[in-house]
């Protein structure tokens, strides 16, 4: 038991070292070029790398580990390519307008990304590092089911928004159709469901302090609803369309995150 715990901690420490080395190394390159264009791609790529490496370092590759790692891989590839194509189309990420000119703030952005990757991926890392296995059960099906729902929700919301923005008739307008008619941030709802589901499945083989990795979905929820996601977009929306009575009506009738199903 102690040996297994020590092996897990060793793998987690190794992945943290890789994670921060990658983000800080790419920060140096981005600072030199004064660009943020590969920031999101770097984050998604690190998810892929650490998932693969922890699976390799764990050395067991049980069915649950393989399925979970595959799910993370599919999520990371889709989101990474979507965000990269979006920023290449837009020409910039407005989150970084000030940060690119402030070396300290720019470094904070890359450091936060390293923390985000490692904490969000923590349940999957623990799962991949564990040598013990248990039969697939209800907890796995619930977790994987939540992942599928969240993935479809996030991908659909991103597709709808991209299609909306590409329509010349929608220039300067806000999206309030499709999933965006029942939630102001359906993509973030999908993201929260994805990592909640992956924690639930990974918890099938957890014990003791490993359950504290529930910090993963909690951290994702906190980050999206209190820090860098919803607050920034809501502020931007009010600044751009705050005087628009249709937007005010949209704010009043459409929930911020969770759709009203009643």
XYZ file of C-alpha atoms in Angstrom:
262
model
C 0.000 0.000 0.000
C 2.769 2.392 0.980
C 4.738 1.412 -2.121
C 1.704 2.096 -4.327
C 1.132 5.482 -2.683
C 4.797 6.367 -3.063
C 4.690 5.441 -6.742
C 1.603 7.597 -7.291
C 3.191 10.581 -5.541
C 6.353 10.133 -7.607
C 4.340 10.177 -10.844
C 2.376 13.250 -9.732
C 5.589 15.077 -8.841
C 7.140 14.145 -12.183
C 4.096 15.347 -14.104
C 4.089 18.645 -12.173
C 7.738 19.165 -13.094
C 7.007 18.527 -16.765
C 3.937 20.747 -16.652
C 5.632 23.821 -15.192
C 8.771 23.333 -17.314
C 6.643 23.306 -20.478
C 4.549 26.359 -19.549
C 7.504 28.424 -18.348
C 9.584 27.453 -21.361
C 6.803 28.455 -23.730
C 6.277 31.648 -21.712
C 9.860 32.639 -22.516
C 9.222 32.027 -26.223
C 5.861 33.838 -26.187
C 7.367 36.799 -24.306
C 10.196 37.071 -26.805
C 7.725 37.015 -29.714
C 5.108 39.057 -27.827
C 2.373 36.672 -28.888
C -0.402 34.749 -27.159
C -1.487 32.823 -30.238
C -0.254 29.410 -29.067
C -1.267 29.831 -25.398
C -4.434 27.700 -25.550
C -2.807 25.168 -27.861
C 0.029 24.809 -25.351
C -2.468 24.094 -22.581
C -4.328 21.453 -24.584
C -1.063 19.914 -25.722
C 0.135 19.623 -22.132
C -3.094 17.823 -21.197
C -2.374 15.311 -23.952
C 1.264 14.850 -22.980
C 0.681 14.416 -19.248
C -2.208 12.017 -19.822
C -0.041 9.867 -22.091
C 2.976 10.046 -19.780
C 1.109 9.176 -16.571
C -0.440 6.210 -18.374
C 3.030 5.154 -19.504
C 4.635 5.750 -16.094
C 1.859 3.825 -14.347
C 2.684 0.814 -16.477
C -0.654 -1.010 -16.220
C -3.018 0.456 -18.842
C -6.172 -1.106 -17.427
C -9.378 -0.698 -19.435
C -10.665 2.148 -17.221
C -7.360 3.999 -17.536
C -7.341 3.612 -21.323
C -10.942 4.811 -21.713
C -10.436 7.798 -19.438
C -7.162 8.773 -21.107
C -8.842 8.506 -24.507
C -11.645 10.790 -23.359
C -9.164 13.413 -22.167
C -7.309 13.096 -25.451
C -10.437 13.622 -27.573
C -11.435 16.633 -25.453
C -7.955 18.185 -25.628
C -7.606 17.730 -29.394
C -11.012 19.200 -30.175
C -10.777 22.163 -27.814
C -7.161 22.917 -28.646
C -7.759 23.011 -32.392
C -10.967 25.008 -31.974
C -9.337 27.674 -29.795
C -6.256 27.847 -32.007
C -8.310 28.278 -35.190
C -10.415 30.928 -33.463
C -7.479 33.038 -32.358
C -5.868 32.730 -35.782
C -9.112 33.971 -37.294
C -9.555 36.808 -34.790
C -5.898 37.799 -34.865
C -5.662 38.188 -31.080
C -6.986 37.042 -27.715
C -8.310 40.158 -25.977
C -7.466 38.676 -22.549
C -3.807 39.355 -23.340
C -3.934 42.932 -24.621
C -2.342 44.288 -21.452
C -0.478 41.136 -20.417
C 1.693 41.022 -23.551
C 3.174 44.376 -22.566
C 3.587 43.421 -18.898
C 6.148 40.648 -18.443
C 5.117 39.877 -14.867
C 1.427 39.609 -15.718
C 2.207 37.527 -18.797
C 4.206 35.130 -16.602
C 1.242 34.851 -14.223
C -1.004 33.799 -17.135
C 1.348 30.964 -18.079
C 1.802 29.910 -14.457
C -1.964 29.813 -13.906
C -2.235 27.618 -16.990
C 0.279 25.186 -15.488
C -1.752 25.056 -12.265
C -4.996 24.655 -14.240
C -3.628 21.725 -16.246
C -2.205 19.832 -13.285
C -5.163 20.276 -10.906
C -7.812 19.653 -13.557
C -6.039 16.488 -14.679
C -5.364 15.284 -11.112
C -8.050 12.536 -10.922
C -6.922 11.110 -14.270
C -3.279 11.245 -13.188
C -4.101 9.390 -9.973
C -6.105 6.817 -11.930
C -3.281 6.238 -14.424
C -0.706 5.932 -11.643
C -2.707 3.314 -9.716
C -1.662 -0.309 -10.171
C -4.804 -1.734 -8.584
C -7.945 -2.166 -10.636
C -11.632 -2.818 -10.005
C -14.387 -4.109 -12.290
C -16.203 -1.476 -14.320
C -19.288 -0.418 -12.379
C -22.111 2.074 -12.099
C -19.797 4.890 -11.012
C -17.854 4.551 -14.251
C -20.991 4.589 -16.394
C -22.305 7.673 -14.601
C -18.958 9.451 -14.949
C -18.514 8.549 -18.600
C -22.130 9.480 -19.284
C -21.565 12.932 -17.783
C -18.435 13.308 -19.895
C -20.326 12.464 -23.094
C -23.148 14.892 -22.257
C -20.659 17.612 -21.354
C -18.533 17.010 -24.448
C -21.535 17.173 -26.787
C -22.786 20.285 -25.007
C -19.438 22.071 -25.233
C -18.714 21.065 -28.833
C -22.228 21.978 -30.002
C -22.143 25.351 -28.243
C -18.733 26.148 -29.762
C -19.940 25.121 -33.227
C -23.096 27.232 -32.937
C -21.143 30.281 -31.822
C -18.529 29.860 -34.567
C -21.251 29.540 -37.220
C -23.035 32.593 -35.805
C -19.885 34.717 -35.939
C -19.083 33.657 -39.503
C -22.421 34.941 -40.768
C -21.899 38.513 -42.083
C -25.462 39.374 -40.993
C -24.448 38.844 -37.349
C -21.534 41.287 -37.215
C -21.747 43.250 -33.952
C -24.574 41.086 -32.614
C -24.668 38.695 -29.639
C -25.694 35.069 -29.940
C -29.024 34.105 -28.351
C -29.988 31.084 -30.442
C -29.559 27.315 -30.063
C -28.012 26.293 -26.748
C -27.239 29.971 -26.153
C -30.986 30.610 -25.815
C -31.214 28.477 -22.651
C -27.832 29.329 -21.100
C -25.543 32.328 -21.524
C -22.500 30.047 -21.230
C -23.459 26.500 -22.361
C -19.867 25.709 -23.359
C -18.709 26.299 -19.789
C -21.522 24.129 -18.462
C -20.243 21.369 -20.727
C -16.707 21.862 -19.410
C -17.874 21.524 -15.809
C -19.797 18.324 -16.598
C -16.777 16.859 -18.425
C -14.400 17.118 -15.470
C -17.054 16.172 -12.921
C -17.684 12.992 -14.885
C -14.005 12.133 -15.175
C -13.552 12.560 -11.418
C -16.501 10.267 -10.694
C -15.103 7.514 -12.896
C -11.537 7.871 -11.591
C -12.804 7.735 -7.999
C -13.730 4.086 -8.592
C -10.167 3.071 -7.692
C -9.423 5.813 -5.159
C -8.954 5.538 -1.424
C -8.126 7.838 1.480
C -6.661 11.218 0.560
C -6.963 10.497 -3.149
C -10.614 11.526 -2.914
C -9.345 15.075 -2.316
C -8.749 15.197 -6.069
C -12.414 16.270 -6.172
C -10.689 19.664 -6.156
C -10.447 19.162 -9.946
C -14.111 19.812 -10.880
C -14.420 22.310 -8.015
C -11.421 24.235 -9.351
C -12.823 24.169 -12.908
C -16.167 25.470 -11.629
C -14.491 28.214 -9.587
C -12.200 29.266 -12.429
C -15.015 29.487 -14.969
C -17.635 31.122 -12.756
C -15.508 33.398 -10.574
C -12.201 34.155 -12.294
C -11.410 33.950 -16.000
C -14.528 32.675 -17.726
C -17.982 34.031 -17.051
C -16.974 37.239 -15.186
C -14.791 38.466 -18.077
C -17.357 37.639 -20.759
C -20.256 39.139 -18.799
C -18.258 42.335 -18.300
C -17.389 42.439 -21.995
C -21.044 41.840 -22.948
C -22.289 44.666 -20.763
C -19.646 47.005 -22.160
C -20.556 46.182 -25.759
C -24.347 45.665 -25.606
C -25.304 47.041 -22.199
C -27.495 49.772 -23.706
C -29.200 47.325 -26.087
C -32.708 46.559 -24.771
C -32.660 43.150 -26.520
C -29.476 42.265 -24.647
C -30.964 43.451 -21.361
C -33.968 41.234 -22.041
C -31.630 38.338 -22.829
C -29.834 38.815 -19.503
C -33.113 38.811 -17.599
C -34.608 35.752 -19.261
C -31.576 33.518 -19.844
C -29.762 31.827 -16.923
C -26.043 32.479 -16.608
C -25.067 28.789 -16.591
C -27.679 26.184 -15.648
C -30.707 26.068 -17.980
C -34.149 26.236 -16.408
C -35.703 22.919 -17.354
C -38.947 23.590 -15.527
